[in-house]
mmCIF file of C-alpha atoms and ligand atoms in Angstrom:
data_model
loop_
_atom_site.group_PDB
_atom_site.id
_atom_site.type_symbol
_atom_site.label_atom_id
_atom_site.label_comp_id
_atom_site.label_asym_id
_atom_site.label_seq_id
_atom_site.Cartn_x
_atom_site.Cartn_y
_atom_site.Cartn_z
ATOM 1 C CA MET K 1 -20.300 -56.328 -28.624
ATOM 2 C CA LEU K 2 -17.398 -53.493 -28.439
ATOM 3 C CA THR K 3 -18.747 -50.205 -29.839
ATOM 4 C CA ALA K 4 -15.810 -47.725 -29.148
ATOM 5 C CA PRO K 5 -13.834 -47.044 -26.244
ATOM 6 C CA LEU K 6 -13.956 -44.467 -23.670
ATOM 7 C CA VAL K 7 -12.860 -41.517 -25.236
ATOM 8 C CA ASP K 8 -12.834 -37.784 -23.703
ATOM 9 C CA GLY K 9 -12.208 -34.538 -25.334
ATOM 10 C CA TYR K 10 -8.889 -34.514 -24.614
ATOM 11 C CA GLY K 11 -8.540 -37.861 -26.192
ATOM 12 C CA ARG K 12 -7.911 -39.861 -23.309
ATOM 13 C CA ILE K 13 -8.851 -43.448 -23.371
ATOM 14 C CA HIS K 14 -10.560 -44.897 -20.693
ATOM 15 C CA ARG K 15 -10.053 -48.427 -19.295
ATOM 16 C CA ASP K 16 -9.920 -48.374 -15.372
ATOM 17 C CA LEU K 17 -13.424 -48.621 -13.699
ATOM 18 C CA ARG K 18 -13.018 -48.264 -9.646
ATOM 19 C CA ILE K 19 -16.065 -49.054 -8.082
ATOM 20 C CA SER K 20 -16.972 -48.292 -4.564
ATOM 21 C CA VAL K 21 -19.068 -51.115 -2.874
ATOM 22 C CA THR K 22 -20.173 -49.001 0.464
ATOM 23 C CA ASP K 23 -19.364 -45.882 1.977
ATOM 24 C CA ARG K 24 -18.897 -47.407 5.324
ATOM 25 C CA CYS K 25 -15.810 -48.130 6.998
ATOM 26 C CA ASN K 26 -14.389 -49.898 10.296
ATOM 27 C CA PHE K 27 -11.688 -47.471 10.591
ATOM 28 C CA ARG K 28 -11.758 -43.477 10.965
ATOM 29 C CA CYS K 29 -8.615 -42.276 9.603
ATOM 30 C CA THR K 30 -8.186 -38.851 10.434
ATOM 31 C CA TYR K 31 -7.257 -37.751 6.970
ATOM 32 C CA CYS K 32 -10.342 -39.359 5.564
ATOM 33 C CA MET K 33 -13.014 -39.319 7.899
ATOM 34 C CA PRO K 34 -14.249 -37.193 10.945
ATOM 35 C CA VAL K 35 -14.281 -39.002 14.183
ATOM 36 C CA GLU K 36 -18.055 -38.889 13.985
ATOM 37 C CA GLY K 37 -21.216 -37.507 12.358
ATOM 38 C CA MET K 38 -20.930 -39.451 9.141
ATOM 39 C CA THR K 39 -24.104 -39.873 8.170
ATOM 40 C CA TRP K 40 -24.185 -43.400 6.152
ATOM 41 C CA LEU K 41 -26.051 -44.207 2.870
ATOM 42 C CA PRO K 42 -29.139 -45.479 3.577
ATOM 43 C CA ARG K 43 -29.119 -48.747 2.014
ATOM 44 C CA SER K 44 -32.021 -48.343 -0.041
ATOM 45 C CA GLU K 45 -29.634 -45.906 -2.085
ATOM 46 C CA VAL K 46 -26.871 -48.514 -2.261
ATOM 47 C CA LEU K 47 -26.434 -50.508 -5.711
ATOM 48 C CA THR K 48 -27.129 -53.819 -5.038
ATOM 49 C CA PHE K 49 -24.917 -56.543 -6.576
ATOM 50 C CA GLU K 50 -27.086 -56.739 -9.666
ATOM 51 C CA GLU K 51 -27.240 -53.560 -10.277
ATOM 52 C CA ILE K 52 -23.116 -53.215 -10.731
ATOM 53 C CA GLU K 53 -22.709 -55.942 -12.002
ATOM 54 C CA ARG K 54 -24.754 -54.408 -15.016
ATOM 55 C CA VAL K 55 -22.809 -50.981 -14.889
ATOM 56 C CA ALA K 56 -19.639 -52.621 -15.046
ATOM 57 C CA ARG K 57 -20.997 -55.406 -17.885
ATOM 58 C CA VAL K 58 -21.571 -52.719 -19.912
ATOM 59 C CA CYS K 59 -18.261 -50.627 -19.498
ATOM 60 C CA VAL K 60 -16.170 -53.928 -20.401
ATOM 61 C CA GLU K 61 -18.360 -55.146 -22.938
ATOM 62 C CA ARG K 62 -19.076 -51.745 -24.602
ATOM 63 C CA PHE K 63 -16.110 -49.858 -23.863
ATOM 64 C CA GLY K 64 -12.968 -52.297 -23.342
ATOM 65 C CA VAL K 65 -12.881 -51.352 -19.821
ATOM 66 C CA ASP K 66 -10.486 -54.055 -18.718
ATOM 67 C CA SER K 67 -9.665 -53.617 -15.278
ATOM 68 C CA ILE K 68 -11.880 -52.955 -12.177
ATOM 69 C CA ARG K 69 -11.097 -52.122 -8.525
ATOM 70 C CA LEU K 70 -13.299 -52.546 -5.901
ATOM 71 C CA THR K 71 -13.049 -50.259 -3.065
ATOM 72 C CA GLY K 72 -14.947 -47.969 -0.710
ATOM 73 C CA GLY K 73 -15.479 -46.728 2.488
ATOM 74 C CA GLU K 74 -13.929 -50.508 3.262
ATOM 75 C CA PRO K 75 -15.105 -52.938 0.671
ATOM 76 C CA THR K 76 -14.870 -55.772 3.113
ATOM 77 C CA VAL K 77 -17.573 -54.767 5.427
ATOM 78 C CA ARG K 78 -20.278 -55.153 2.370
ATOM 79 C CA ALA K 79 -21.387 -58.352 3.361
ATOM 80 C CA HIS K 80 -20.790 -60.899 0.582
ATOM 81 C CA LEU K 81 -18.489 -59.350 -1.032
ATOM 82 C CA PRO K 82 -17.038 -62.669 -2.331
ATOM 83 C CA ALA K 83 -20.643 -62.942 -4.589
ATOM 84 C CA LEU K 84 -19.684 -59.967 -6.103
ATOM 85 C CA VAL K 85 -16.194 -60.527 -7.001
ATOM 86 C CA ALA K 86 -17.686 -63.906 -8.333
ATOM 87 C CA LYS K 87 -19.802 -62.113 -10.481
ATOM 88 C CA LEU K 88 -17.164 -59.330 -11.741
ATOM 89 C CA ALA K 89 -14.211 -62.350 -12.278
ATOM 90 C CA THR K 90 -16.477 -63.764 -14.940
ATOM 91 C CA LEU K 91 -16.160 -60.507 -17.697
ATOM 92 C CA ARG K 92 -14.444 -61.204 -20.135
ATOM 93 C CA VAL K 93 -12.644 -58.103 -22.430
ATOM 94 C CA ALA K 94 -12.233 -58.423 -26.364
ATOM 95 C CA ASP K 95 -8.541 -58.986 -26.563
ATOM 96 C CA GLY K 96 -8.148 -56.752 -30.066
ATOM 97 C CA GLU K 97 -7.397 -60.214 -31.842
ATOM 98 C CA GLY K 98 -11.140 -61.495 -32.169
ATOM 99 C CA GLY K 99 -10.798 -63.354 -28.789
ATOM 100 C CA VAL K 100 -11.686 -62.205 -25.207
ATOM 101 C CA ARG K 101 -9.476 -61.985 -21.907
ATOM 102 C CA PRO K 102 -10.280 -61.816 -18.715
ATOM 103 C CA ILE K 103 -10.643 -58.513 -17.037
ATOM 104 C CA ASP K 104 -8.034 -57.336 -14.168
ATOM 105 C CA LEU K 105 -10.020 -57.322 -11.213
ATOM 106 C CA ALA K 106 -8.510 -55.799 -7.641
ATOM 107 C CA LEU K 107 -9.635 -55.083 -4.002
ATOM 108 C CA THR K 108 -8.337 -51.825 -1.957
ATOM 109 C CA THR K 109 -8.989 -52.545 1.807
ATOM 110 C CA ASN K 110 -7.363 -51.574 4.776
ATOM 111 C CA GLY K 111 -6.747 -55.073 5.599
ATOM 112 C CA ALA K 112 -8.126 -55.428 9.016
ATOM 113 C CA THR K 113 -10.536 -58.508 7.982
ATOM 114 C CA LEU K 114 -8.176 -60.377 5.223
ATOM 115 C CA ARG K 115 -7.316 -62.863 7.239
ATOM 116 C CA THR K 116 -10.675 -64.119 7.691
ATOM 117 C CA VAL K 117 -11.754 -63.470 4.230
ATOM 118 C CA ALA K 118 -8.924 -63.666 1.769
ATOM 119 C CA PRO K 119 -9.300 -67.133 0.820
ATOM 120 C CA ALA K 120 -13.215 -66.862 -0.067
ATOM 121 C CA LEU K 121 -12.017 -63.748 -2.472
ATOM 122 C CA VAL K 122 -9.217 -65.746 -4.027
ATOM 123 C CA ASP K 123 -12.028 -69.277 -4.183
ATOM 124 C CA ALA K 124 -14.524 -65.763 -5.620
ATOM 125 C CA GLY K 125 -11.794 -65.159 -8.536
ATOM 126 C CA LEU K 126 -10.125 -62.191 -6.999
ATOM 127 C CA ARG K 127 -6.248 -62.078 -8.074
ATOM 128 C CA ARG K 128 -4.741 -59.239 -6.451
ATOM 129 C CA VAL K 129 -5.057 -56.772 -3.446
ATOM 130 C CA ASN K 130 -4.128 -53.235 -2.433
ATOM 131 C CA VAL K 131 -3.547 -52.925 1.203
ATOM 132 C CA SER K 132 -3.713 -49.388 2.819
ATOM 133 C CA LEU K 133 -0.903 -49.383 6.236
ATOM 134 C CA ASP K 134 0.351 -45.681 6.489
ATOM 135 C CA THR K 135 2.282 -46.437 9.781
ATOM 136 C CA LEU K 136 3.899 -49.759 11.414
ATOM 137 C CA GLN K 137 3.820 -47.905 14.909
ATOM 138 C CA ARG K 138 1.006 -49.195 17.146
ATOM 139 C CA ASP K 139 0.295 -45.890 18.883
ATOM 140 C CA ARG K 140 0.857 -43.933 15.985
ATOM 141 C CA PHE K 141 -1.899 -46.139 14.040
ATOM 142 C CA VAL K 142 -4.275 -45.940 16.779
ATOM 143 C CA GLU K 143 -3.692 -42.451 16.736
ATOM 144 C CA LEU K 144 -4.540 -42.486 12.287
ATOM 145 C CA THR K 145 -6.786 -44.694 12.438
ATOM 146 C CA ARG K 146 -8.992 -44.194 15.975
ATOM 147 C CA ARG K 147 -8.843 -47.638 16.097
ATOM 148 C CA ASP K 148 -6.415 -50.555 17.714
ATOM 149 C CA ARG K 149 -5.445 -52.697 14.562
ATOM 150 C CA LEU K 150 -2.296 -52.639 13.428
ATOM 151 C CA ALA K 151 -1.564 -56.166 14.494
ATOM 152 C CA ASP K 152 -4.869 -57.475 12.407
ATOM 153 C CA VAL K 153 -3.663 -55.389 9.715
ATOM 154 C CA LEU K 154 -0.207 -57.008 9.442
ATOM 155 C CA ASP K 155 -1.313 -60.559 9.763
ATOM 156 C CA GLY K 156 -3.657 -59.721 7.084
ATOM 157 C CA ILE K 157 -1.133 -58.727 4.830
ATOM 158 C CA ASP K 158 0.679 -61.979 5.641
ATOM 159 C CA ALA K 159 -2.925 -63.586 5.117
ATOM 160 C CA ALA K 160 -3.220 -62.067 1.266
ATOM 161 C CA LEU K 161 -0.098 -63.319 0.380
ATOM 162 C CA GLU K 162 -0.919 -66.978 1.918
ATOM 163 C CA ALA K 163 -4.019 -67.090 -0.015
ATOM 164 C CA GLY K 164 -1.964 -66.559 -3.179
ATOM 165 C CA LEU K 165 -3.121 -62.855 -4.315
ATOM 166 C CA ALA K 166 -0.136 -61.285 -5.844
ATOM 167 C CA PRO K 167 0.681 -59.118 -6.107
ATOM 168 C CA VAL K 168 0.074 -57.471 -2.975
ATOM 169 C CA LYS K 169 0.697 -53.698 -2.545
ATOM 170 C CA VAL K 170 0.463 -51.466 0.389
ATOM 171 C CA ASN K 171 -0.098 -48.018 0.070
ATOM 172 C CA ALA K 172 0.788 -45.421 2.725
ATOM 173 C CA VAL K 173 -0.242 -41.639 2.378
ATOM 174 C CA VAL K 174 2.253 -39.885 3.732
ATOM 175 C CA MET K 175 1.841 -36.577 5.712
ATOM 176 C CA ARG K 176 4.401 -34.003 7.285
ATOM 177 C CA GLY K 177 4.650 -34.367 10.665
ATOM 178 C CA VAL K 178 2.725 -37.391 11.043
ATOM 179 C CA ASN K 179 4.175 -39.932 9.291
ATOM 180 C CA ASP K 180 6.688 -39.087 6.867
ATOM 181 C CA ASP K 181 9.714 -40.145 9.468
ATOM 182 C CA GLU K 182 8.734 -43.683 8.668
ATOM 183 C CA VAL K 183 9.158 -43.545 5.040
ATOM 184 C CA VAL K 184 12.343 -45.399 5.157
ATOM 185 C CA ASP K 185 10.805 -47.984 7.766
ATOM 186 C CA MET K 186 8.124 -48.966 4.911
ATOM 187 C CA ALA K 187 10.283 -49.166 2.371
ATOM 188 C CA ALA K 188 12.254 -51.734 4.575
ATOM 189 C CA PHE K 189 8.878 -53.853 5.947
ATOM 190 C CA GLY K 190 8.167 -53.943 2.010
ATOM 191 C CA ARG K 191 11.061 -55.286 0.959
ATOM 192 C CA GLU K 192 11.417 -57.807 3.910
ATOM 193 C CA ARG K 193 7.991 -58.937 3.602
ATOM 194 C CA GLY K 194 8.140 -59.556 -0.633
ATOM 195 C CA VAL K 195 5.219 -56.721 -0.876
ATOM 196 C CA THR K 196 5.557 -53.729 -3.044
ATOM 197 C CA MET K 197 5.335 -50.289 -0.871
ATOM 198 C CA ARG K 198 3.595 -47.423 -3.082
ATOM 199 C CA PHE K 199 3.519 -43.866 -1.194
ATOM 200 C CA ILE K 200 0.766 -41.988 -1.843
ATOM 201 C CA GLU K 201 0.536 -37.725 -1.391
ATOM 202 C CA TRP K 202 -1.755 -36.399 0.689
ATOM 203 C CA MET K 203 -4.363 -34.834 -1.247
ATOM 204 C CA PRO K 204 -7.363 -32.463 -0.230
ATOM 205 C CA LEU K 205 -9.963 -35.039 -0.048
ATOM 206 C CA ASP K 206 -10.086 -35.444 3.808
ATOM 207 C CA ALA K 207 -13.609 -34.638 5.734
ATOM 208 C CA ASP K 208 -12.317 -32.437 8.297
ATOM 209 C CA SER K 209 -10.363 -29.745 5.686
ATOM 210 C CA GLN K 210 -6.707 -30.167 7.685
ATOM 211 C CA TRP K 211 -5.083 -30.531 4.110
ATOM 212 C CA SER K 212 -2.696 -27.848 3.484
ATOM 213 C CA ASP K 213 0.126 -27.501 1.036
ATOM 214 C CA ARG K 214 2.692 -27.636 3.535
ATOM 215 C CA THR K 215 1.732 -30.839 4.824
ATOM 216 C CA VAL K 216 2.445 -32.561 1.339
ATOM 217 C CA VAL K 217 5.007 -34.807 0.985
ATOM 218 C CA GLY K 218 6.225 -34.641 -2.410
ATOM 219 C CA GLN K 219 7.580 -37.332 -4.516
ATOM 220 C CA ASP K 220 11.207 -35.966 -4.766
ATOM 221 C CA GLU K 221 11.705 -35.964 -0.971
ATOM 222 C CA ILE K 222 10.027 -39.402 -0.498
ATOM 223 C CA VAL K 223 12.360 -40.991 -2.906
ATOM 224 C CA ALA K 224 15.357 -39.176 -2.007
ATOM 225 C CA ALA K 225 14.757 -40.584 1.699
ATOM 226 C CA ILE K 226 14.684 -44.140 0.388
ATOM 227 C CA ALA K 227 17.557 -43.902 -2.222
ATOM 228 C CA ALA K 228 19.819 -42.611 0.514
ATOM 229 C CA VAL K 229 19.518 -45.975 2.088
ATOM 230 C CA PHE K 230 18.471 -48.340 -0.618
ATOM 231 C CA PRO K 231 19.680 -47.043 -4.027
ATOM 232 C CA LEU K 232 17.191 -47.195 -6.411
ATOM 233 C CA ASP K 233 16.732 -46.842 -10.214
ATOM 234 C CA PRO K 234 14.214 -45.521 -11.806
ATOM 235 C CA ILE K 235 11.803 -47.532 -14.058
ATOM 236 C CA VAL K 236 9.857 -46.557 -16.945
ATOM 237 C CA ARG K 237 6.557 -45.147 -16.821
ATOM 238 C CA GLY K 238 3.706 -47.112 -18.373
ATOM 239 C CA SER K 239 -0.017 -45.957 -17.908
ATOM 240 C CA GLU K 240 -0.319 -46.336 -14.524
ATOM 241 C CA PRO K 241 0.045 -43.495 -12.338
ATOM 242 C CA ALA K 242 2.628 -44.582 -10.034
ATOM 243 C CA GLU K 243 6.566 -43.601 -10.767
ATOM 244 C CA ARG K 244 8.106 -46.709 -10.223
ATOM 245 C CA PHE K 245 11.582 -47.492 -8.934
ATOM 246 C CA ALA K 246 13.626 -50.497 -8.586
ATOM 247 C CA TYR K 247 15.871 -51.507 -5.744
ATOM 248 C CA ARG K 248 19.434 -51.887 -7.105
ATOM 249 C CA ASP K 249 20.350 -54.734 -5.025
ATOM 250 C CA GLY K 250 17.261 -56.560 -7.213
ATOM 251 C CA ARG K 251 14.675 -56.747 -4.163
ATOM 252 C CA GLY K 252 11.731 -55.616 -5.860
ATOM 253 C CA GLU K 253 10.443 -52.108 -6.417
ATOM 254 C CA VAL K 254 8.642 -49.262 -4.498
ATOM 255 C CA GLY K 255 6.524 -46.546 -6.120
ATOM 256 C CA VAL K 256 4.963 -43.178 -5.243
ATOM 257 C CA ILE K 257 1.699 -41.503 -6.525
ATOM 258 C CA PRO K 258 2.444 -37.944 -7.061
ATOM 259 C CA SER K 259 -1.182 -37.004 -7.312
ATOM 260 C CA VAL K 260 -0.171 -33.482 -6.207
ATOM 261 C CA THR K 261 3.549 -32.459 -7.633
ATOM 262 C CA ARG K 262 3.355 -34.392 -10.675
ATOM 263 C CA PRO K 263 -0.445 -34.853 -11.552
ATOM 264 C CA PHE K 264 -0.913 -37.441 -14.075
ATOM 265 C CA CYS K 265 -4.114 -36.002 -15.290
ATOM 266 C CA SER K 266 -2.892 -36.148 -19.004
ATOM 267 C CA THR K 267 -2.662 -39.604 -19.035
ATOM 268 C CA CYS K 268 -5.815 -40.536 -16.682
ATOM 269 C CA ASP K 269 -7.840 -43.619 -17.787
ATOM 270 C CA ARG K 270 -9.813 -43.630 -14.657
ATOM 271 C CA ILE K 271 -14.044 -43.442 -14.007
ATOM 272 C CA ARG K 272 -15.622 -44.503 -10.888
ATOM 273 C CA LEU K 273 -19.058 -45.429 -9.517
ATOM 274 C CA THR K 274 -19.924 -44.404 -5.910
ATOM 275 C CA ALA K 275 -21.615 -47.105 -4.000
ATOM 276 C CA ASP K 276 -25.017 -45.053 -4.685
ATOM 277 C CA GLY K 277 -24.627 -45.154 -8.003
ATOM 278 C CA GLN K 278 -22.901 -41.735 -9.462
ATOM 279 C CA LEU K 279 -20.711 -42.049 -12.250
ATOM 280 C CA ARG K 280 -17.735 -39.785 -11.756
ATOM 281 C CA ALA K 281 -15.249 -38.764 -14.533
ATOM 282 C CA CYS K 282 -12.493 -37.580 -11.882
ATOM 283 C CA LEU K 283 -11.654 -37.980 -7.947
ATOM 284 C CA PHE K 284 -12.570 -34.308 -7.810
ATOM 285 C CA ALA K 285 -15.178 -33.889 -10.296
ATOM 286 C CA VAL K 286 -17.839 -31.300 -8.821
ATOM 287 C CA GLU K 287 -20.470 -33.323 -11.170
ATOM 288 C CA GLU K 288 -21.998 -37.219 -11.110
ATOM 289 C CA THR K 289 -24.148 -38.713 -13.299
ATOM 290 C CA ASP K 290 -26.744 -40.747 -11.676
ATOM 291 C CA LEU K 291 -26.608 -44.014 -13.239
ATOM 292 C CA ARG K 292 -28.747 -45.464 -10.299
ATOM 293 C CA GLU K 293 -31.831 -43.547 -11.491
ATOM 294 C CA LEU K 294 -31.144 -44.906 -14.816
ATOM 295 C CA LEU K 295 -30.866 -48.584 -13.524
ATOM 296 C CA ARG K 296 -34.070 -48.440 -11.615
ATOM 297 C CA SER K 297 -36.433 -47.002 -14.107
ATOM 298 C CA GLY K 298 -35.574 -49.428 -16.508
ATOM 299 C CA ALA K 299 -33.272 -47.728 -18.814
ATOM 300 C CA SER K 300 -31.601 -50.385 -21.867
ATOM 301 C CA ASP K 301 -27.806 -51.079 -22.277
ATOM 302 C CA ASP K 302 -27.950 -48.729 -25.071
ATOM 303 C CA GLU K 303 -29.331 -45.903 -23.017
ATOM 304 C CA LEU K 304 -26.774 -46.908 -19.670
ATOM 305 C CA ALA K 305 -23.939 -46.877 -22.202
ATOM 306 C CA ALA K 306 -24.705 -43.640 -23.565
ATOM 307 C CA ALA K 307 -24.574 -41.636 -20.207
ATOM 308 C CA VAL K 308 -21.459 -43.383 -19.245
ATOM 309 C CA ALA K 309 -20.096 -42.244 -22.632
ATOM 310 C CA ARG K 310 -21.512 -38.143 -22.165
ATOM 311 C CA CYS K 311 -20.102 -38.561 -18.349
ATOM 312 C CA VAL K 312 -16.432 -39.231 -19.823
ATOM 313 C CA ALA K 313 -16.674 -36.962 -23.066
ATOM 314 C CA GLY K 314 -17.290 -33.735 -20.239
ATOM 315 C CA LYS K 315 -13.827 -35.124 -18.395
ATOM 316 C CA TRP K 316 -12.127 -32.062 -17.578
ATOM 317 C CA ALA K 317 -8.200 -31.327 -18.312
ATOM 318 C CA GLY K 318 -7.159 -31.845 -15.215
ATOM 319 C CA HIS K 319 -7.889 -31.414 -11.425
ATOM 320 C CA MET K 320 -5.839 -28.266 -10.915
ATOM 321 C CA ILE K 321 -5.251 -28.867 -7.071
ATOM 322 C CA GLY K 322 -2.753 -26.011 -5.897
ATOM 323 C CA GLN K 323 -4.087 -23.600 -8.446
ATOM 324 C CA VAL K 324 -6.911 -20.624 -7.354
ATOM 325 C CA THR K 325 -9.191 -22.094 -9.372
ATOM 326 C CA PHE K 326 -9.383 -25.529 -7.294
ATOM 327 C CA VAL K 327 -13.063 -26.423 -5.950
ATOM 328 C CA ARG K 328 -13.032 -29.369 -3.069
ATOM 329 C CA PRO K 329 -15.836 -31.857 -4.147
ATOM 330 C CA ARG K 330 -18.461 -32.060 -2.043
ATOM 331 C CA ARG K 331 -17.924 -35.690 -0.840
ATOM 332 C CA SER K 332 -14.556 -36.908 0.869
ATOM 333 C CA MET K 333 -12.461 -39.704 -0.280
ATOM 334 C CA SER K 334 -14.355 -42.481 1.459
ATOM 335 C CA GLN K 335 -17.804 -41.121 0.428
ATOM 336 C CA ILE K 336 -16.538 -41.085 -3.088
ATOM 337 C CA GLY K 337 -14.048 -44.489 -3.105
ATOM 338 C CA GLY K 338 -10.322 -44.090 -3.182
HETATM 339 N N1 LIG W 401 -11.269 -48.272 2.903
HETATM 340 C C1 LIG W 401 -9.978 -49.028 1.939
HETATM 341 C C2 LIG W 401 -8.788 -48.621 2.048
HETATM 342 O O1 LIG W 401 -8.240 -48.362 3.511
HETATM 343 O O2 LIG W 401 -7.820 -48.790 1.313
HETATM 344 C C3 LIG W 401 -10.279 -48.520 0.500
HETATM 345 C C4 LIG W 401 -10.909 -47.298 0.565
HETATM 346 S S1 LIG W 401 -9.933 -45.685 1.395
HETATM 347 C C5 LIG W 401 -10.626 -44.195 0.764
HETATM 348 C C6 LIG W 401 -8.477 -45.989 -0.333
HETATM 349 C C7 LIG W 401 -7.279 -44.892 -0.020
HETATM 350 O O3 LIG W 401 -7.898 -43.515 -0.063
HETATM 351 C C8 LIG W 401 -6.777 -45.386 0.982
HETATM 352 O O4 LIG W 401 -5.220 -45.847 0.523
HETATM 353 C C9 LIG W 401 -6.257 -44.312 1.745
HETATM 354 O O5 LIG W 401 -5.428 -44.268 2.637
HETATM 355 C C10 LIG W 401 -6.611 -42.991 0.593
HETATM 356 N N2 LIG W 401 -7.228 -41.718 0.972
HETATM 357 C C11 LIG W 401 -8.072 -41.285 1.986
HETATM 358 N N3 LIG W 401 -8.244 -40.232 1.908
HETATM 359 C C12 LIG W 401 -7.078 -39.730 1.382
HETATM 360 C C13 LIG W 401 -6.469 -38.235 0.551
HETATM 361 N N4 LIG W 401 -6.968 -37.352 1.456
HETATM 362 N N5 LIG W 401 -5.212 -38.303 -0.113
HETATM 363 C C14 LIG W 401 -4.593 -39.133 -0.282
HETATM 364 N N6 LIG W 401 -5.681 -40.667 -0.030
HETATM 365 C C15 LIG W 401 -6.450 -40.717 0.419
#
């Protein structure tokens, strides 16, 4: 029962819902979490699978949301994740011609347990996966993630490919003086393994407040480094945030997500549901809409839909990183859901 698309005050239509299924993680990436002292949400505050499915269903059926990404924290540490995937994989969105089509369902993971979980996720209806990997060097991986699991992640990427997940995208956050010397090696890795590398500009969402604009490696620098070794041609940009480039020799493509140097706020179509049921219209939003309270107090689907629409209607124009008016959100990336 499509009522209307989710439009904000700037005319942006929202079709992409990012759902964090947990704030917990089995890594402690330096740019995301402190080494210790994280306070996890009590389990009673985390949405159940039934609650998540209900919000997702309202967004898909009422507003034509057609893309759902499961994230965290680390989504694979949530018990029985395939059961949630199975519920969400049944959602159908109106195709505009009187019929319906499946939604695009994907998972963002650090990949460390994919060898074990990928087959069950595929059986449950998952089609594609994004794996986060910021370095190919073991010592550096240990330093960055505070875990010695590079081999597991590399094996997890192979497992995802073997299980038939396609495409497998590998996301790397590039940080000056940390891993910026590995951009070409990682591009080569993507070409060899048949996975699409996406380089992400580091954003001010770390728990330790280490971010500064001097530590951001911008898109131009990343693309120039890769193109000097593997010539590239730009691909015309669609609605997705990544700027994409094709390898001139035909061996796939590479992308950059330039959230800091070329923010894509004007075409942003994303909303986010945190693990504790707070809806955010922007990654950097300082206000949240409490859907859990509605879900647990007997609200109808109409009331839920109205709350979602109100949240999106109040979305601001852009995140303002780098400007004096920028305010860091209270929560870090792992607590919001990246
Ligand atoms: N644990 C999962 C994973 O590793 O993909 C999902 C959650 S993680 C928070 C999602 C993505 O956010 C990862 O690709 C991670 O590298 C990215 N991320 C975390 N902090 C970031 C920051 N400050 N700037 C840019 N990306 C960040």
